XYZ file of N, CA, C and O in Angstrom:
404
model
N 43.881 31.979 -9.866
C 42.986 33.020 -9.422
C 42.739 32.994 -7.918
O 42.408 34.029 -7.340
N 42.907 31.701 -7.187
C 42.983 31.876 -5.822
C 43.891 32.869 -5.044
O 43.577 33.397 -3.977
N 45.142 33.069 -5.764
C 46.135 34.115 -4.985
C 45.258 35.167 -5.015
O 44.988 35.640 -3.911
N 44.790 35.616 -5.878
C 43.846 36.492 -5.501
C 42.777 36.986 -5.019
O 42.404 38.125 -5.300
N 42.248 36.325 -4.359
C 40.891 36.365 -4.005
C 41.621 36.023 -2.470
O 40.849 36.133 -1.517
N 42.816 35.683 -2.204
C 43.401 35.199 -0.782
C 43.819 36.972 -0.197
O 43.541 37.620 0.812
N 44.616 37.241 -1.468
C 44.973 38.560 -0.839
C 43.824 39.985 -1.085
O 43.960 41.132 -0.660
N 42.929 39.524 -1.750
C 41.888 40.393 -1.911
C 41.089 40.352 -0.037
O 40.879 41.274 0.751
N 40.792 38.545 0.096
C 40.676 38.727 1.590
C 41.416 39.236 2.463
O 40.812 39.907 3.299
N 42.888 39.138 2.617
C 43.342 39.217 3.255
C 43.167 41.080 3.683
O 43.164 41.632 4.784
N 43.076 41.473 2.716
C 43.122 42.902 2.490
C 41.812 43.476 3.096
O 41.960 44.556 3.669
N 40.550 42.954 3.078
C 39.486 43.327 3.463
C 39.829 43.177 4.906
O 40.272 44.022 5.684
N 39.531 41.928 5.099
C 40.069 41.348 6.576
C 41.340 42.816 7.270
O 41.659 42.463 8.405
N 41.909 43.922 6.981
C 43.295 44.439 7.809
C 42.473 45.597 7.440
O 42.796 46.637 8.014
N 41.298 45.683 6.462
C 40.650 47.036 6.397
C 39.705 47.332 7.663
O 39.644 48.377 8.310
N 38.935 46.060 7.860
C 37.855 45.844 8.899
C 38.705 45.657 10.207
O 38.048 45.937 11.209
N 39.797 45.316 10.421
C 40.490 45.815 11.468
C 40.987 46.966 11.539
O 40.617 47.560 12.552
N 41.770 47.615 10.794
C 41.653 49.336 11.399
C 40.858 49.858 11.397
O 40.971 50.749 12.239
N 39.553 49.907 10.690
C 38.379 50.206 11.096
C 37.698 49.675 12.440
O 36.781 50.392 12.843
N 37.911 48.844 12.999
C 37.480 48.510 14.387
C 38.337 49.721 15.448
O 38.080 50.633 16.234
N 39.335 49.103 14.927
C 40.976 50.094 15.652
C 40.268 51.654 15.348
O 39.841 52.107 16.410
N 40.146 52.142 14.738
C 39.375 53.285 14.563
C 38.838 54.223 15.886
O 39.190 55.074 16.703
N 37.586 53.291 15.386
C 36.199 53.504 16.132
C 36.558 52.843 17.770
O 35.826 53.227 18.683
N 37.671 51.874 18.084
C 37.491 51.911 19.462
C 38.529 52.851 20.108
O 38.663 52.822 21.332
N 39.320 53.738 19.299
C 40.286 54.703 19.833
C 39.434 56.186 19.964
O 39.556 57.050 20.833
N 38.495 56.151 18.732
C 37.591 57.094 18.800
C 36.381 56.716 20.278
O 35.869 57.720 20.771
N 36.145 55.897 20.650
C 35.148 55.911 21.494
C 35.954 55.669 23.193
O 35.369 55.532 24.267
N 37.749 55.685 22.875
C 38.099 55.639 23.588
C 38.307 56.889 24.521
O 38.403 57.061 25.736
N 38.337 57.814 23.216
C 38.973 59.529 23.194
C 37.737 60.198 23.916
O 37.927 60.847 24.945
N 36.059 59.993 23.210
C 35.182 60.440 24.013
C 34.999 59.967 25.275
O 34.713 60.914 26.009
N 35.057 58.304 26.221
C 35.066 58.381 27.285
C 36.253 59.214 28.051
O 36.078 59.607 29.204
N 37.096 59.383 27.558
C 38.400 60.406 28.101
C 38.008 61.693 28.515
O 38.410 62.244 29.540
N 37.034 62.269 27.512
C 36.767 63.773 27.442
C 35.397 63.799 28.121
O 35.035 64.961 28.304
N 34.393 62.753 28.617
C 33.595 62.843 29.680
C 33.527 62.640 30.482
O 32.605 62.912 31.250
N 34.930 61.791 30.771
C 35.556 61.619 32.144
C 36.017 62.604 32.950
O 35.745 62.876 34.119
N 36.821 63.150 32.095
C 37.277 65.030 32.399
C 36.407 65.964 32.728
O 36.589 66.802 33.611
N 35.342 65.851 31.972
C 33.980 67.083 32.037
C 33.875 66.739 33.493
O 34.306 67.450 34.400
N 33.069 65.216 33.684
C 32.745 65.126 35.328
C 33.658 65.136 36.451
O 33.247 65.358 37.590
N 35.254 64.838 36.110
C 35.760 64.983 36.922
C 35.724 67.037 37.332
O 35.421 67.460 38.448
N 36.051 67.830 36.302
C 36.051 68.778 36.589
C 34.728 69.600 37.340
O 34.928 70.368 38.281
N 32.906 69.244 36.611
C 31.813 69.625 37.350
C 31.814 69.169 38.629
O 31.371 69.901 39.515
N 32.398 67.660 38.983
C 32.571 67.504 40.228
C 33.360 68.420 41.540
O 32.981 68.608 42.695
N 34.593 68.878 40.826
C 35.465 69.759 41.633
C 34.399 70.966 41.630
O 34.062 71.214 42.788
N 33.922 71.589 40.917
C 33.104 72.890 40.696
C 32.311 72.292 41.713
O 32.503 72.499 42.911
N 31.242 71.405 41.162
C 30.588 71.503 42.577
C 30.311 71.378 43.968
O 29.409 71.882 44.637
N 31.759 70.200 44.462
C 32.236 70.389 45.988
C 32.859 71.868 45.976
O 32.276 72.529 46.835
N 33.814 72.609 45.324
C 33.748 73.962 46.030
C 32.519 74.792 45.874
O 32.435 75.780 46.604
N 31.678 74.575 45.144
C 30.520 75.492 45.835
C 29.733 75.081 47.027
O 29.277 75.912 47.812
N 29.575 73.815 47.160
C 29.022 73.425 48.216
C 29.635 73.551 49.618
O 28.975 73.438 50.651
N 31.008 73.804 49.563
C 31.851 74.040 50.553
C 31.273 76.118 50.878
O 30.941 76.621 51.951
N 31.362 76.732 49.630
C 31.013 77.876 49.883
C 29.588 78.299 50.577
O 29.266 79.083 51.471
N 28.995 77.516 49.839
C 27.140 77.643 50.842
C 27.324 76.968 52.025
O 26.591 77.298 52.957
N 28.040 76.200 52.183
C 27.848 75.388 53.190
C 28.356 76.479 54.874
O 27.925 76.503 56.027
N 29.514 77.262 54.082
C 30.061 78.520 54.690
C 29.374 79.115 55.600
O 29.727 78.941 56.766
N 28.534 79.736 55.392
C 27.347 80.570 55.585
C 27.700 82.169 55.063
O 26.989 83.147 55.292
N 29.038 82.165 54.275
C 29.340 83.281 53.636
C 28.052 83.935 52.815
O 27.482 83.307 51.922
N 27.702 85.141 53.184
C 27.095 85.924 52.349
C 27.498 85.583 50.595
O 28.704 85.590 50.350
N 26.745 85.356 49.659
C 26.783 85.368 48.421
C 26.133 86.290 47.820
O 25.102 86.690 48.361
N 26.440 86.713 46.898
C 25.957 87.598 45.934
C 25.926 86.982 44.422
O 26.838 86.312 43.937
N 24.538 87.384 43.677
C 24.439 87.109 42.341
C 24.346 87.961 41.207
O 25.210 88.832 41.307
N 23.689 88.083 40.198
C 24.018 89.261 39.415
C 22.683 88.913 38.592
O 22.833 88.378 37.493
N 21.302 89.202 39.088
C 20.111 89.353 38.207
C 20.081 89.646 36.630
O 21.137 90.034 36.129
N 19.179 89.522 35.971
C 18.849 89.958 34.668
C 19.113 91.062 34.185
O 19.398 91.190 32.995
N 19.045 92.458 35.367
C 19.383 93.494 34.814
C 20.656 94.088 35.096
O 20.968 95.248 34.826
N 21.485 93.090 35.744
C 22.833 93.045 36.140
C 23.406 93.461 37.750
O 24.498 93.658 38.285
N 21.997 93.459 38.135
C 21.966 93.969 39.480
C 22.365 92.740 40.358
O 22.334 91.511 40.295
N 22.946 94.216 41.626
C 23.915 92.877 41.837
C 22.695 92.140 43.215
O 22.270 93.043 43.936
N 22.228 90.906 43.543
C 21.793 90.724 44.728
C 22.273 89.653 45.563
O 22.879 88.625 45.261
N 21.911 90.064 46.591
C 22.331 89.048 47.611
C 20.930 87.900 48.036
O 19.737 88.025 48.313
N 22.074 86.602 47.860
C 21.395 85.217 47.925
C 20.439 85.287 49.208
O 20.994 85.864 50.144
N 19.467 84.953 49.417
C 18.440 84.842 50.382
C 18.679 83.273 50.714
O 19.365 82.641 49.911
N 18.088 82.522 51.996
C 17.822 81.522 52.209
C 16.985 80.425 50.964
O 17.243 79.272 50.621
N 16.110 81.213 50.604
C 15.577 80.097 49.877
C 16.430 79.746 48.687
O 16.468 78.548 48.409
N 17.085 80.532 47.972
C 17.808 80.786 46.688
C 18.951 79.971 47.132
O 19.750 79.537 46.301
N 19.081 79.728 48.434
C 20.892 79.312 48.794
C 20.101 77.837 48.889
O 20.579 77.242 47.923
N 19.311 77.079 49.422
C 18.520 75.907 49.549
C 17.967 75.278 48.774
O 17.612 74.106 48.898
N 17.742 76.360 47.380
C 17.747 75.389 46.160
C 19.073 75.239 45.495
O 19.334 74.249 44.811
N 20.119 76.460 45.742
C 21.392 76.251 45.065
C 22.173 74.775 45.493
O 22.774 74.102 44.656
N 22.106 74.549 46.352
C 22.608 73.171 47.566
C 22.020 72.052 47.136
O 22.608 70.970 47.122
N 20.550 72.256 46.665
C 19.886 70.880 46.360
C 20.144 70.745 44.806
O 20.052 69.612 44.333
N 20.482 71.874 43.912
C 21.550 71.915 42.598
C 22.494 71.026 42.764
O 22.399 69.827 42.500
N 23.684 71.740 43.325
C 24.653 71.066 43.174
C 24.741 69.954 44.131
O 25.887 69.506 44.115
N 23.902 69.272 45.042
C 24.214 67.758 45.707
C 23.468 67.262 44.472
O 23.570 66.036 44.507
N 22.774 67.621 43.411
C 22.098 66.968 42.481
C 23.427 66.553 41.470
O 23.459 65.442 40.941
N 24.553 67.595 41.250
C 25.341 67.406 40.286
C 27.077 66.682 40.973
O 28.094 66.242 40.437
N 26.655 66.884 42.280
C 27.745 65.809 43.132
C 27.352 64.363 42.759
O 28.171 63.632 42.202
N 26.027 63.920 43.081
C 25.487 62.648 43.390
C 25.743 62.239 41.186
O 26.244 61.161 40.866
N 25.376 63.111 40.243
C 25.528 62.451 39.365
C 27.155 62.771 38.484
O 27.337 62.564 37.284
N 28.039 63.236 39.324
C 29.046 63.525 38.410
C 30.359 63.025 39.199
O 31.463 62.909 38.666
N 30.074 62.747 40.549
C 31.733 62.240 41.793
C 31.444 60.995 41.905
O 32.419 60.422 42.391
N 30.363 60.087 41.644
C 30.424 58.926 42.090
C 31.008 58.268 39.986
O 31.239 58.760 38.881
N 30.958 56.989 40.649
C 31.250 56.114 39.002
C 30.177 56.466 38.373
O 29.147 56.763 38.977
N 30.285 56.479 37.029
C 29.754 56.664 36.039
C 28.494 55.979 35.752
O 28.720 54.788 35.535
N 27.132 56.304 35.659
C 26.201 55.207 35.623
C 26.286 54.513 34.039
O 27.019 54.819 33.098
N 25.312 53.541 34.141
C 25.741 52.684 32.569
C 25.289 52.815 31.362
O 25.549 52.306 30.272
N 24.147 54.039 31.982
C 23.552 55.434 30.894
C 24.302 56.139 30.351
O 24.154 56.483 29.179
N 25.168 56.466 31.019
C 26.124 57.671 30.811
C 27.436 57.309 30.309
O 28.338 58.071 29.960
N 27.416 55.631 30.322
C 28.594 55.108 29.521
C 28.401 54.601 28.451
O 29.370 54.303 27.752
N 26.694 54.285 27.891
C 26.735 53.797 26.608
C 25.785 54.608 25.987
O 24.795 54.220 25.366
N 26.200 55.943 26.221
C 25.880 57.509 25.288
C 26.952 57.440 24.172
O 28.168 57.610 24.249
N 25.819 57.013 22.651
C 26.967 56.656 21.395
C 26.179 57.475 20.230
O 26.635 57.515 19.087
């Protein structure tokens, strides 16, 4: 009865390893795909900051679809937006944002 209870372990034991194998390919796949997100919000938000930084006239598109043009203050919070989403999305990853499970 020992052969069995050897390969009964043995069997648990190669279950609880692809199950590890699993879950660290799966948690490998999500740091992949939030790596991507920030790499890409990052690109989004150095070219906008390059665009305000411009002094190009901008235009937005209000609630009622109207079209308006960005004022100073609207462009000075847009800037303090996106250096908000530079500072948390171009630098390394904080260790919050890596052990989101």
């Amino acid at each position: 009865m020992t052969g069995r209870d050897e390969q009964l372990e043995a069997k648990k034991k190669q279950a609880e390893k692809q199950a590890q194998e699993a879950a660290q390919a799966k948690k490998k796949a999500e740091d992949d795909r939030i790596a991507a997100a920030r790499a890409g919000n990052c690109e989004r938000a150095k070219r906008a900051k390059a665009t305000l930084d411009s002094g190009v006239r901008i235009a937005t598109t209000n609630a009622k679809g109207e079209r308006e043009i960005m004022d100073d203050k609207a462009r000075a919070a847009e800037l303090q937006r996106i250096d908000g989403v530079i500072r948390s999305d171009c630098g390394p990853a904080s260790a919050s944002a890596q052990n989101v499970n």
